[in-house]
């Protein structure tokens, strides 16, 4: 992705990509620090339609683990492949190399 004619687009791509991952990390970190007080009946105190009560259950642990795996996968992917502006990735993968490889195999 070295076809950019100025520095604006690579910087914008980097900010959006890394900002999204950083936002996920901050969301996970901030929400893990919240201590919820438990009521006697186990609800959050919100009531809809006069009798529908919202239970106060924590996020399932497998969801949290999946969230962490997604963050790690995103960082590994961006380091190995060209996903950040002008950064070519550690593997040096390009669509042209992939195309040449497939043509040679055909």
PDB file of C-alpha atoms in Angstrom:
ATOM      1  CA  UNK A   1       0.000   0.000   0.000  1.00  0.00           C
ATOM      2  CA  UNK A   2       2.789   2.387  -0.818  1.00  0.00           C
ATOM      3  CA  UNK A   3       0.760   4.083  -3.546  1.00  0.00           C
ATOM      4  CA  UNK A   4      -0.276   7.045  -1.413  1.00  0.00           C
ATOM      5  CA  UNK A   5       0.842  10.411  -2.779  1.00  0.00           C
ATOM      6  CA  UNK A   6       0.841  12.219   0.549  1.00  0.00           C
ATOM      7  CA  UNK A   7       1.090  11.339   4.234  1.00  0.00           C
ATOM      8  CA  UNK A   8      -2.538  12.045   5.169  1.00  0.00           C
ATOM      9  CA  UNK A   9      -4.085   8.707   4.168  1.00  0.00           C
ATOM     10  CA  UNK A  10      -1.529   6.395   5.829  1.00  0.00           C
ATOM     11  CA  UNK A  11      -1.815   8.406   9.039  1.00  0.00           C
ATOM     12  CA  UNK A  12      -5.618   8.274   8.893  1.00  0.00           C
ATOM     13  CA  UNK A  13      -5.547   4.499   8.333  1.00  0.00           C
ATOM     14  CA  UNK A  14      -3.157   4.052  11.265  1.00  0.00           C
ATOM     15  CA  UNK A  15      -5.270   6.227  13.566  1.00  0.00           C
ATOM     16  CA  UNK A  16      -8.490   4.407  12.678  1.00  0.00           C
ATOM     17  CA  UNK A  17      -6.992   0.887  12.880  1.00  0.00           C
ATOM     18  CA  UNK A  18      -4.965   1.325  16.046  1.00  0.00           C
ATOM     19  CA  UNK A  19      -7.557   3.639  17.593  1.00  0.00           C
ATOM     20  CA  UNK A  20     -10.210   0.948  17.220  1.00  0.00           C
ATOM     21  CA  UNK A  21      -8.006  -1.638  18.898  1.00  0.00           C
ATOM     22  CA  UNK A  22      -7.036   0.831  21.629  1.00  0.00           C
ATOM     23  CA  UNK A  23     -10.716   1.624  22.141  1.00  0.00           C
ATOM     24  CA  UNK A  24     -11.444  -2.081  22.611  1.00  0.00           C
ATOM     25  CA  UNK A  25      -8.621  -2.386  25.144  1.00  0.00           C
ATOM     26  CA  UNK A  26      -9.832   0.668  27.070  1.00  0.00           C
ATOM     27  CA  UNK A  27     -13.436  -0.554  27.022  1.00  0.00           C
ATOM     28  CA  UNK A  28     -12.414  -3.936  28.387  1.00  0.00           C
ATOM     29  CA  UNK A  29     -10.150  -2.382  31.023  1.00  0.00           C
ATOM     30  CA  UNK A  30     -12.628   0.260  32.215  1.00  0.00           C
ATOM     31  CA  UNK A  31     -15.577  -2.117  32.412  1.00  0.00           C
ATOM     32  CA  UNK A  32     -13.537  -4.705  34.317  1.00  0.00           C
ATOM     33  CA  UNK A  33     -12.897  -2.136  37.075  1.00  0.00           C
ATOM     34  CA  UNK A  34     -16.602  -1.451  37.707  1.00  0.00           C
ATOM     35  CA  UNK A  35     -17.882  -3.026  40.906  1.00  0.00           C
ATOM     36  CA  UNK A  36     -21.630  -3.557  40.755  1.00  0.00           C
ATOM     37  CA  UNK A  37     -23.599  -3.626  43.961  1.00  0.00           C
ATOM     38  CA  UNK A  38     -25.884  -6.612  44.241  1.00  0.00           C
ATOM     39  CA  UNK A  39     -29.499  -6.186  45.233  1.00  0.00           C
ATOM     40  CA  UNK A  40     -31.406  -8.766  47.258  1.00  0.00           C
ATOM     41  CA  UNK A  41     -33.441  -9.966  44.286  1.00  0.00           C
ATOM     42  CA  UNK A  42     -30.485  -9.998  41.842  1.00  0.00           C
ATOM     43  CA  UNK A  43     -31.875  -7.324  39.512  1.00  0.00           C
ATOM     44  CA  UNK A  44     -30.376  -4.049  38.368  1.00  0.00           C
ATOM     45  CA  UNK A  45     -33.424  -2.089  39.488  1.00  0.00           C
ATOM     46  CA  UNK A  46     -34.636  -1.344  35.959  1.00  0.00           C
ATOM     47  CA  UNK A  47     -38.229  -2.319  35.230  1.00  0.00           C
ATOM     48  CA  UNK A  48     -39.958  -2.242  31.838  1.00  0.00           C
ATOM     49  CA  UNK A  49     -43.611  -2.845  31.006  1.00  0.00           C
ATOM     50  CA  UNK A  50     -44.467  -2.866  34.711  1.00  0.00           C
ATOM     51  CA  UNK A  51     -43.170  -6.381  35.384  1.00  0.00           C
ATOM     52  CA  UNK A  52     -40.111  -7.064  33.204  1.00  0.00           C
ATOM     53  CA  UNK A  53     -36.998  -6.793  35.382  1.00  0.00           C
ATOM     54  CA  UNK A  54     -33.406  -6.676  34.176  1.00  0.00           C
ATOM     55  CA  UNK A  55     -31.147  -9.173  35.900  1.00  0.00           C
ATOM     56  CA  UNK A  56     -27.746  -7.982  37.066  1.00  0.00           C
ATOM     57  CA  UNK A  57     -25.458 -10.669  35.620  1.00  0.00           C
ATOM     58  CA  UNK A  58     -21.796 -10.133  34.751  1.00  0.00           C
ATOM     59  CA  UNK A  59     -20.506 -10.617  31.222  1.00  0.00           C
ATOM     60  CA  UNK A  60     -19.770 -14.321  30.626  1.00  0.00           C
ATOM     61  CA  UNK A  61     -16.087 -15.111  31.023  1.00  0.00           C
ATOM     62  CA  UNK A  62     -15.895 -16.729  27.572  1.00  0.00           C
ATOM     63  CA  UNK A  63     -17.053 -13.436  26.031  1.00  0.00           C
ATOM     64  CA  UNK A  64     -14.270 -11.579  27.837  1.00  0.00           C
ATOM     65  CA  UNK A  65     -11.720 -14.155  26.670  1.00  0.00           C
ATOM     66  CA  UNK A  66     -13.015 -13.938  23.105  1.00  0.00           C
ATOM     67  CA  UNK A  67     -12.718 -10.149  23.289  1.00  0.00           C
ATOM     68  CA  UNK A  68      -9.080 -10.447  24.422  1.00  0.00           C
ATOM     69  CA  UNK A  69      -8.353 -12.997  21.669  1.00  0.00           C
ATOM     70  CA  UNK A  70      -9.841 -10.592  19.117  1.00  0.00           C
ATOM     71  CA  UNK A  71      -7.580  -7.765  20.311  1.00  0.00           C
ATOM     72  CA  UNK A  72      -4.480  -9.987  20.200  1.00  0.00           C
ATOM     73  CA  UNK A  73      -5.430 -11.310  16.750  1.00  0.00           C
ATOM     74  CA  UNK A  74      -5.855  -7.761  15.448  1.00  0.00           C
ATOM     75  CA  UNK A  75      -2.431  -6.687  16.703  1.00  0.00           C
ATOM     76  CA  UNK A  76      -0.715  -9.811  15.338  1.00  0.00           C
ATOM     77  CA  UNK A  77      -2.467  -9.433  11.974  1.00  0.00           C
ATOM     78  CA  UNK A  78      -1.484  -5.779  11.659  1.00  0.00           C
ATOM     79  CA  UNK A  79       2.126  -6.637  12.487  1.00  0.00           C
ATOM     80  CA  UNK A  80       2.375  -9.514   9.982  1.00  0.00           C
ATOM     81  CA  UNK A  81       0.370  -8.165   7.033  1.00  0.00           C
ATOM     82  CA  UNK A  82       0.142  -4.748   5.344  1.00  0.00           C
ATOM     83  CA  UNK A  83      -2.762  -3.230   7.235  1.00  0.00           C
ATOM     84  CA  UNK A  84      -1.240   0.018   8.448  1.00  0.00           C
ATOM     85  CA  UNK A  85      -0.755   2.668   5.789  1.00  0.00           C
ATOM     86  CA  UNK A  86       2.755   2.340   4.414  1.00  0.00           C
ATOM     87  CA  UNK A  87       3.843  -0.508   6.684  1.00  0.00           C
ATOM     88  CA  UNK A  88       4.447  -3.627   4.570  1.00  0.00           C
ATOM     89  CA  UNK A  89       4.197  -6.120   7.416  1.00  0.00           C
ATOM     90  CA  UNK A  90       6.811  -8.548   8.661  1.00  0.00           C
ATOM     91  CA  UNK A  91       5.875 -11.205   6.097  1.00  0.00           C
ATOM     92  CA  UNK A  92       6.182  -8.815   3.153  1.00  0.00           C
ATOM     93  CA  UNK A  93       2.916 -10.090   1.637  1.00  0.00           C
ATOM     94  CA  UNK A  94       1.547  -8.246  -1.395  1.00  0.00           C
ATOM     95  CA  UNK A  95      -1.274  -9.003  -3.776  1.00  0.00           C
ATOM     96  CA  UNK A  96       1.216  -8.972  -6.668  1.00  0.00           C
ATOM     97  CA  UNK A  97       3.368 -11.653  -5.026  1.00  0.00           C
ATOM     98  CA  UNK A  98       0.254 -13.704  -4.319  1.00  0.00           C
ATOM     99  CA  UNK A  99      -0.879 -13.352  -7.932  1.00  0.00           C
ATOM    100  CA  UNK A 100       2.544 -14.332  -9.306  1.00  0.00           C
ATOM    101  CA  UNK A 101       2.626 -17.370  -7.009  1.00  0.00           C
ATOM    102  CA  UNK A 102      -0.815 -18.523  -8.154  1.00  0.00           C
ATOM    103  CA  UNK A 103       0.077 -18.040 -11.834  1.00  0.00           C
ATOM    104  CA  UNK A 104       3.293 -20.037 -11.357  1.00  0.00           C
ATOM    105  CA  UNK A 105       1.331 -22.881  -9.739  1.00  0.00           C
ATOM    106  CA  UNK A 106      -1.318 -22.943 -12.487  1.00  0.00           C
TER     107      UNK A 106
END
